PDB file of C-alpha atoms in Angstrom:
ATOM      1  CA  ALA A   1       4.828  -9.937   4.890  1.00 64.00           C
ATOM      2  CA  GLN A   2       5.881 -13.453   5.563  1.00 75.00           C
ATOM      3  CA  LYS A   3       4.636 -15.019   8.946  1.00 93.00           C
ATOM      4  CA  ILE A   4       7.761 -17.078   9.101  1.00 97.00           C
ATOM      5  CA  THR A   5      10.815 -16.009   8.441  1.00 96.00           C
ATOM      6  CA  GLN A   6      14.045 -18.186   9.259  1.00 97.00           C
ATOM      7  CA  THR A   7      17.228 -15.658   8.337  1.00 95.00           C
ATOM      8  CA  GLN A   8      19.606 -18.988   8.124  1.00 95.00           C
ATOM      9  CA  PRO A   9      19.697 -20.873   5.223  1.00 93.00           C
ATOM     10  CA  GLY A  10      22.824 -23.244   6.474  1.00 95.00           C
ATOM     11  CA  MET A  11      24.757 -23.765   9.473  1.00 95.00           C
ATOM     12  CA  PHE A  12      27.914 -25.661  10.376  1.00 96.00           C
ATOM     13  CA  VAL A  13      28.832 -26.506  13.738  1.00 96.00           C
ATOM     14  CA  GLN A  14      31.427 -29.294  15.244  1.00 97.00           C
ATOM     15  CA  GLU A  15      30.094 -32.263  16.876  1.00 97.00           C
ATOM     16  CA  LYS A  16      28.691 -31.465  20.911  1.00 97.00           C
ATOM     17  CA  GLU A  17      28.513 -27.318  20.579  1.00 97.00           C
ATOM     18  CA  ALA A  18      25.498 -25.872  21.414  1.00 97.00           C
ATOM     19  CA  VAL A  19      23.788 -24.531  18.626  1.00 97.00           C
ATOM     20  CA  THR A  20      21.096 -21.651  17.861  1.00 98.00           C
ATOM     21  CA  LEU A  21      18.651 -21.402  14.891  1.00 98.00           C
ATOM     22  CA  ASP A  22      16.505 -18.528  14.446  1.00 98.00           C
ATOM     23  CA  CYS A  23      13.312 -17.537  13.926  1.00 98.00           C
ATOM     24  CA  THR A  24      11.016 -14.728  13.690  1.00 97.00           C
ATOM     25  CA  TYR A  25       7.177 -14.576  13.759  1.00 97.00           C
ATOM     26  CA  ASP A  26       4.277 -12.270  12.362  1.00 96.00           C
ATOM     27  CA  THR A  27       0.879 -12.465  13.702  1.00 94.00           C
ATOM     28  CA  SER A  28      -1.465  -9.846  15.554  1.00 92.00           C
ATOM     29  CA  ASP A  29      -2.873 -12.813  16.987  1.00 92.00           C
ATOM     30  CA  GLN A  30      -3.300 -13.130  20.590  1.00 92.00           C
ATOM     31  CA  SER A  31      -3.093 -16.954  20.532  1.00 92.00           C
ATOM     32  CA  TYR A  32      -1.137 -18.821  18.539  1.00 93.00           C
ATOM     33  CA  GLY A  33       1.509 -21.969  19.038  1.00 93.00           C
ATOM     34  CA  LEU A  34       4.848 -22.341  17.289  1.00 95.00           C
ATOM     35  CA  PHE A  35       6.734 -25.372  16.325  1.00 95.00           C
ATOM     36  CA  TRP A  36       9.998 -26.805  15.213  1.00 97.00           C
ATOM     37  CA  TYR A  37      10.299 -29.460  13.224  1.00 96.00           C
ATOM     38  CA  LYS A  38      12.937 -31.911  12.038  1.00 97.00           C
ATOM     39  CA  GLN A  39      13.336 -32.954   8.104  1.00 95.00           C
ATOM     40  CA  PRO A  40      15.999 -35.596   7.611  1.00 94.00           C
ATOM     41  CA  SER A  41      16.881 -36.690   4.250  1.00 90.00           C
ATOM     42  CA  SER A  42      14.335 -39.272   4.273  1.00 87.00           C
ATOM     43  CA  GLY A  43      11.879 -36.628   3.596  1.00 87.00           C
ATOM     44  CA  GLU A  44       9.986 -37.176   7.046  1.00 88.00           C
ATOM     45  CA  MET A  45       8.744 -34.378   9.302  1.00 92.00           C
ATOM     46  CA  ILE A  46       9.960 -35.082  13.258  1.00 93.00           C
ATOM     47  CA  PHE A  47       8.143 -33.032  15.416  1.00 93.00           C
ATOM     48  CA  LEU A  48      10.711 -31.595  18.165  1.00 96.00           C
ATOM     49  CA  ILE A  49       8.993 -28.894  20.459  1.00 95.00           C
ATOM     50  CA  TYR A  50       5.960 -26.370  20.925  1.00 94.00           C
ATOM     51  CA  GLN A  51       5.752 -23.143  23.076  1.00 95.00           C
ATOM     52  CA  GLY A  52       2.381 -22.002  23.137  1.00 93.00           C
ATOM     53  CA  SER A  53       2.085 -17.813  23.328  1.00 93.00           C
ATOM     54  CA  TYR A  54       0.496 -18.178  26.505  1.00 93.00           C
ATOM     55  CA  ASP A  55       3.271 -20.473  28.599  1.00 91.00           C
ATOM     56  CA  GLU A  56       5.314 -18.053  30.749  1.00 88.00           C
ATOM     57  CA  GLN A  57       8.193 -20.793  29.984  1.00 93.00           C
ATOM     58  CA  ASN A  58      10.301 -21.609  27.304  1.00 95.00           C
ATOM     59  CA  ALA A  59       9.877 -25.203  26.473  1.00 95.00           C
ATOM     60  CA  THR A  60      11.991 -27.719  26.822  1.00 95.00           C
ATOM     61  CA  GLU A  61      12.420 -31.423  25.229  1.00 94.00           C
ATOM     62  CA  GLY A  62      15.248 -33.301  26.537  1.00 96.00           C
ATOM     63  CA  ARG A  63      18.209 -31.550  24.328  1.00 97.00           C
ATOM     64  CA  TYR A  64      15.897 -29.118  22.300  1.00 98.00           C
ATOM     65  CA  SER A  65      14.524 -25.871  24.214  1.00 97.00           C
ATOM     66  CA  LEU A  66      12.784 -22.741  22.608  1.00 97.00           C
ATOM     67  CA  ASN A  67      14.401 -19.724  23.597  1.00 97.00           C
ATOM     68  CA  PHE A  68      10.745 -17.499  23.539  1.00 97.00           C
ATOM     69  CA  GLN A  69      11.373 -13.840  23.205  1.00 96.00           C
ATOM     70  CA  LYS A  70       7.101 -12.691  22.553  1.00 95.00           C
ATOM     71  CA  ALA A  71       8.286  -9.165  22.828  1.00 94.00           C
ATOM     72  CA  ARG A  72      10.102  -9.515  19.863  1.00 96.00           C
ATOM     73  CA  LYS A  73       8.439 -12.209  18.178  1.00 96.00           C
ATOM     74  CA  SER A  74      11.042 -14.525  18.239  1.00 97.00           C
ATOM     75  CA  ALA A  75      11.270 -18.251  18.781  1.00 98.00           C
ATOM     76  CA  ASN A  76      14.772 -19.627  18.804  1.00 98.00           C
ATOM     77  CA  LEU A  77      16.047 -23.217  18.767  1.00 98.00           C
ATOM     78  CA  VAL A  78      18.468 -23.989  20.531  1.00 98.00           C
ATOM     79  CA  ILE A  79      20.604 -27.471  20.584  1.00 98.00           C
ATOM     80  CA  SER A  80      23.026 -28.454  23.278  1.00 96.00           C
ATOM     81  CA  ALA A  81      25.541 -31.143  22.691  1.00 95.00           C
ATOM     82  CA  SER A  82      24.618 -31.370  19.143  1.00 96.00           C
ATOM     83  CA  GLN A  83      25.227 -34.983  17.133  1.00 97.00           C
ATOM     84  CA  LEU A  84      26.021 -35.965  13.895  1.00 97.00           C
ATOM     85  CA  GLY A  85      22.607 -37.621  13.465  1.00 96.00           C
ATOM     86  CA  ASP A  86      21.328 -33.523  14.128  1.00 97.00           C
ATOM     87  CA  SER A  87      22.197 -32.902  10.691  1.00 97.00           C
ATOM     88  CA  ALA A  88      18.784 -31.905   8.532  1.00 97.00           C
ATOM     89  CA  MET A  89      16.575 -29.702   7.392  1.00 97.00           C
ATOM     90  CA  TYR A  90      14.607 -27.573  10.698  1.00 98.00           C
ATOM     91  CA  PHE A  91      11.549 -25.832   9.820  1.00 98.00           C
ATOM     92  CA  CYS A  92       9.453 -23.239  12.227  1.00 98.00           C
ATOM     93  CA  ALA A  93       6.387 -23.450  11.989  1.00 96.00           C
ATOM     94  CA  MET A  94       2.842 -21.505  13.431  1.00 95.00           C
ATOM     95  CA  ARG A  95      -0.433 -21.771  14.162  1.00 92.00           C
ATOM     96  CA  GLU A  96      -2.637 -18.661  14.848  1.00 89.00           C
ATOM     97  CA  GLY A  97      -5.951 -18.501  16.542  1.00 83.00           C
ATOM     98  CA  ARG A  98      -7.374 -20.280  19.369  1.00 78.00           C
ATOM     99  CA  GLY A  99      -8.991 -23.445  17.273  1.00 77.00           C
ATOM    100  CA  ALA A 100      -6.822 -23.389  14.189  1.00 81.00           C
ATOM    101  CA  GLN A 101      -5.509 -25.716  12.347  1.00 86.00           C
ATOM    102  CA  LYS A 102      -3.105 -24.810   9.740  1.00 90.00           C
ATOM    103  CA  LEU A 103       0.736 -24.741  10.059  1.00 93.00           C
ATOM    104  CA  VAL A 104       2.350 -22.034   8.746  1.00 95.00           C
ATOM    105  CA  PHE A 105       6.225 -22.779   7.775  1.00 96.00           C
ATOM    106  CA  GLY A 106       9.279 -20.987   7.088  1.00 96.00           C
ATOM    107  CA  GLN A 107      11.652 -21.485   4.732  1.00 96.00           C
ATOM    108  CA  GLY A 108      14.268 -23.957   6.747  1.00 97.00           C
ATOM    109  CA  THR A 109      17.582 -23.883   8.154  1.00 98.00           C
ATOM    110  CA  ARG A 110      20.291 -26.863   6.668  1.00 97.00           C
ATOM    111  CA  LEU A 111      21.994 -28.269   9.707  1.00 98.00           C
ATOM    112  CA  THR A 112      25.370 -29.887   9.000  1.00 97.00           C
ATOM    113  CA  ILE A 113      26.916 -31.535  12.048  1.00 97.00           C
ATOM    114  CA  ASN A 114      31.273 -31.672  11.710  1.00 96.00           C
ATOM    115  CA  PRO A 115      33.014 -34.730  13.696  1.00 94.00           C
TER     116      PRO A 115
ATOM    117  CA  ASP B   1       0.639 -49.112  14.691  1.00 54.00           C
ATOM    118  CA  THR B   2       3.445 -47.722  12.827  1.00 73.00           C
ATOM    119  CA  GLY B   3       2.547 -44.408  12.091  1.00 91.00           C
ATOM    120  CA  VAL B   4       1.652 -42.256   9.066  1.00 95.00           C
ATOM    121  CA  SER B   5       2.205 -44.457   6.144  1.00 95.00           C
ATOM    122  CA  GLN B   6       2.020 -42.633   2.746  1.00 96.00           C
ATOM    123  CA  ASN B   7       1.563 -44.636  -0.670  1.00 96.00           C
ATOM    124  CA  PRO B   8       3.464 -44.654  -3.012  1.00 97.00           C
ATOM    125  CA  ARG B   9       6.516 -42.985  -1.834  1.00 95.00           C
ATOM    126  CA  HIS B  10       7.362 -42.001  -5.740  1.00 97.00           C
ATOM    127  CA  LYS B  11       5.245 -41.539  -8.557  1.00 98.00           C
ATOM    128  CA  ILE B  12       6.754 -39.924 -12.075  1.00 98.00           C
ATOM    129  CA  THR B  13       4.184 -39.065 -14.714  1.00 98.00           C
ATOM    130  CA  LYS B  14       3.604 -37.530 -17.877  1.00 98.00           C
ATOM    131  CA  ARG B  15       1.957 -34.249 -17.961  1.00 97.00           C
ATOM    132  CA  GLY B  16      -1.606 -34.168 -18.355  1.00 97.00           C
ATOM    133  CA  GLN B  17      -2.090 -37.637 -16.424  1.00 98.00           C
ATOM    134  CA  ASN B  18      -4.138 -37.826 -13.562  1.00 98.00           C
ATOM    135  CA  VAL B  19      -2.496 -39.454  -9.994  1.00 98.00           C
ATOM    136  CA  THR B  20      -4.097 -40.475  -6.828  1.00 98.00           C
ATOM    137  CA  PHE B  21      -2.057 -40.169  -3.443  1.00 97.00           C
ATOM    138  CA  ARG B  22      -3.128 -42.561  -0.247  1.00 98.00           C
ATOM    139  CA  CYS B  23      -3.045 -41.557   2.925  1.00 98.00           C
ATOM    140  CA  ASP B  24      -3.357 -43.961   6.152  1.00 97.00           C
ATOM    141  CA  PRO B  25      -3.201 -41.883   9.404  1.00 96.00           C
ATOM    142  CA  ILE B  26      -2.766 -43.066  12.687  1.00 93.00           C
ATOM    143  CA  SER B  27      -5.561 -45.216  13.702  1.00 90.00           C
ATOM    144  CA  GLU B  28      -7.026 -43.189  16.350  1.00 86.00           C
ATOM    145  CA  HIS B  29      -6.469 -39.748  14.806  1.00 91.00           C
ATOM    146  CA  ASN B  30      -9.487 -37.504  13.660  1.00 92.00           C
ATOM    147  CA  ARG B  31      -7.455 -35.045  11.984  1.00 94.00           C
ATOM    148  CA  LEU B  32      -5.803 -35.618   9.022  1.00 96.00           C
ATOM    149  CA  TYR B  33      -3.804 -32.644   6.811  1.00 96.00           C
ATOM    150  CA  TRP B  34      -2.309 -32.723   3.220  1.00 97.00           C
ATOM    151  CA  TYR B  35       0.648 -30.319   2.691  1.00 97.00           C
ATOM    152  CA  ARG B  36       2.728 -29.733  -0.266  1.00 96.00           C
ATOM    153  CA  GLN B  37       6.761 -29.008  -0.387  1.00 96.00           C
ATOM    154  CA  THR B  38       8.541 -27.823  -2.669  1.00 95.00           C
ATOM    155  CA  LEU B  39      12.453 -28.573  -3.524  1.00 91.00           C
ATOM    156  CA  GLY B  40      14.190 -25.253  -0.761  1.00 89.00           C
ATOM    157  CA  GLN B  41      10.714 -24.634   0.706  1.00 93.00           C
ATOM    158  CA  GLY B  42       8.830 -24.909   3.971  1.00 95.00           C
ATOM    159  CA  PRO B  43       5.682 -27.207   3.411  1.00 95.00           C
ATOM    160  CA  GLU B  44       2.388 -25.362   2.584  1.00 95.00           C
ATOM    161  CA  PHE B  45      -0.851 -25.992   3.665  1.00 95.00           C
ATOM    162  CA  LEU B  46      -3.447 -28.142   1.402  1.00 96.00           C
ATOM    163  CA  THR B  47      -6.697 -29.485   3.252  1.00 96.00           C
ATOM    164  CA  TYR B  48      -7.454 -30.859   6.286  1.00 94.00           C
ATOM    165  CA  PHE B  49     -10.671 -33.266   7.893  1.00 95.00           C
ATOM    166  CA  GLN B  50     -11.941 -33.643  10.677  1.00 93.00           C
ATOM    167  CA  ASN B  51     -13.197 -37.252  10.550  1.00 93.00           C
ATOM    168  CA  GLU B  52     -15.041 -37.349   7.138  1.00 93.00           C
ATOM    169  CA  ALA B  53     -15.659 -33.678   6.789  1.00 94.00           C
ATOM    170  CA  GLN B  54     -13.147 -31.678   5.143  1.00 93.00           C
ATOM    171  CA  LEU B  55     -12.737 -28.482   7.254  1.00 92.00           C
ATOM    172  CA  GLU B  56     -10.710 -25.869   5.142  1.00 91.00           C
ATOM    173  CA  LYS B  57      -8.874 -25.738   1.843  1.00 92.00           C
ATOM    174  CA  SER B  58      -6.430 -23.981   0.731  1.00 91.00           C
ATOM    175  CA  ARG B  59      -6.513 -21.159  -2.415  1.00 87.00           C
ATOM    176  CA  LEU B  60      -3.358 -23.601  -3.798  1.00 80.00           C
ATOM    177  CA  LEU B  61      -5.977 -26.699  -3.735  1.00 83.00           C
ATOM    178  CA  SER B  62      -6.978 -25.711  -7.355  1.00 85.00           C
ATOM    179  CA  ASP B  63      -9.757 -27.147  -9.172  1.00 91.00           C
ATOM    180  CA  ARG B  64      -7.889 -29.880 -10.457  1.00 95.00           C
ATOM    181  CA  PHE B  65      -7.278 -30.891  -6.942  1.00 95.00           C
ATOM    182  CA  SER B  66      -9.757 -32.999  -4.881  1.00 95.00           C
ATOM    183  CA  ALA B  67      -9.028 -34.706  -1.336  1.00 96.00           C
ATOM    184  CA  GLU B  68     -11.438 -37.116  -0.065  1.00 95.00           C
ATOM    185  CA  ARG B  69     -11.569 -39.157   3.248  1.00 96.00           C
ATOM    186  CA  PRO B  70     -14.599 -41.042   2.957  1.00 91.00           C
ATOM    187  CA  LYS B  71     -15.212 -43.200   6.224  1.00 87.00           C
ATOM    188  CA  GLY B  72     -13.016 -41.066   8.417  1.00 85.00           C
ATOM    189  CA  SER B  73      -9.508 -43.052   8.379  1.00 91.00           C
ATOM    190  CA  PHE B  74      -8.153 -43.055   5.574  1.00 96.00           C
ATOM    191  CA  SER B  75      -7.077 -39.887   2.607  1.00 97.00           C
ATOM    192  CA  THR B  76      -6.394 -39.517  -0.806  1.00 97.00           C
ATOM    193  CA  LEU B  77      -5.418 -36.838  -2.903  1.00 97.00           C
ATOM    194  CA  GLU B  78      -5.826 -36.742  -6.592  1.00 97.00           C
ATOM    195  CA  ILE B  79      -4.553 -34.199  -9.135  1.00 97.00           C
ATOM    196  CA  GLN B  80      -6.378 -34.268 -11.670  1.00 97.00           C
ATOM    197  CA  ARG B  81      -4.250 -33.409 -15.723  1.00 97.00           C
ATOM    198  CA  THR B  82      -1.103 -32.854 -14.200  1.00 97.00           C
ATOM    199  CA  GLU B  83       1.515 -30.056 -14.547  1.00 96.00           C
ATOM    200  CA  GLN B  84       5.432 -29.531 -14.540  1.00 96.00           C
ATOM    201  CA  GLY B  85       4.420 -27.085 -11.042  1.00 95.00           C
ATOM    202  CA  ASP B  86       3.077 -30.084  -9.619  1.00 96.00           C
ATOM    203  CA  SER B  87       6.124 -31.488  -9.168  1.00 97.00           C
ATOM    204  CA  ALA B  88       6.562 -31.960  -5.085  1.00 97.00           C
ATOM    205  CA  MET B  89       6.546 -33.973  -1.975  1.00 96.00           C
ATOM    206  CA  TYR B  90       3.153 -34.134  -0.769  1.00 97.00           C
ATOM    207  CA  LEU B  91       2.687 -34.778   2.942  1.00 96.00           C
ATOM    208  CA  CYS B  92       0.024 -36.441   5.126  1.00 97.00           C
ATOM    209  CA  ALA B  93      -0.123 -35.510   8.340  1.00 95.00           C
ATOM    210  CA  SER B  94      -2.648 -36.351  11.543  1.00 94.00           C
ATOM    211  CA  SER B  95      -3.294 -35.482  14.710  1.00 91.00           C
ATOM    212  CA  PRO B  96      -6.080 -36.443  17.978  1.00 87.00           C
ATOM    213  CA  LEU B  97      -8.539 -34.182  19.277  1.00 80.00           C
ATOM    214  CA  GLY B  98      -7.225 -31.782  21.123  1.00 72.00           C
ATOM    215  CA  ASP B  99      -3.296 -32.631  20.848  1.00 63.00           C
ATOM    216  CA  TYR B 100      -1.374 -29.825  19.214  1.00 68.00           C
ATOM    217  CA  GLY B 101       1.260 -31.879  18.207  1.00 76.00           C
ATOM    218  CA  TYR B 102       0.838 -33.200  13.595  1.00 87.00           C
ATOM    219  CA  THR B 103       2.848 -36.860  13.144  1.00 92.00           C
ATOM    220  CA  PHE B 104       4.030 -36.943   9.334  1.00 93.00           C
ATOM    221  CA  GLY B 105       4.523 -39.269   7.020  1.00 94.00           C
ATOM    222  CA  SER B 106       7.347 -39.755   4.682  1.00 92.00           C
ATOM    223  CA  GLY B 107       5.505 -38.245   1.861  1.00 95.00           C
ATOM    224  CA  THR B 108       4.625 -38.731  -1.647  1.00 96.00           C
ATOM    225  CA  ARG B 109       7.617 -37.401  -4.008  1.00 96.00           C
ATOM    226  CA  LEU B 110       5.842 -36.422  -7.252  1.00 98.00           C
ATOM    227  CA  THR B 111       7.377 -36.194 -10.312  1.00 98.00           C
ATOM    228  CA  VAL B 112       5.342 -35.016 -13.596  1.00 98.00           C
ATOM    229  CA  VAL B 113       7.701 -34.911 -17.238  1.00 96.00           C
TER     230      VAL B 113
END
């Protein structure tokens, strides 16, 4: 079974609109962390936001927020007021278990912001 | 500090040749990771080091792959007898102890012809 599922291969959004990128995960561990990364065409993976499984509040970082629904095992990324520079691949990832270091990534969503 | 540095950025090699990639992490970061990313996929974990100790290796890291971090600073990833299936982006990342965030480098793109 896929550990991380991103069901949207591509998304097209008008500049300044908000966009939600979906991510569902599968784990039996109680302790885990969820991450979102951005990968522009240059190839570098840029860390955006982190949510711990015990965090009660949804994580926010500037224009990024993570809609964490633990019972549904979903961790959607919300980007408010999208900008042209947001066009990139976006990856959801999970680290399972206390002290674990390995990240498991989903297949990604390609986001295109239209002017 | 300019972040995680990977060299070379691109490598084209003939099938059967050996290749070596280098990663220079952020200087104060104890942990270093290698991932492989094929076209249209998310990165896949290969291995990670804490200082000079290699603490975890993926089954993806076949006998032809070896990684080292001899002095706990830079790391090398060597692929022996390359195959066309080794063509991918090889990403390095580093993090300090106790931190949940990785910093990735820009990767080395390997093409095996």
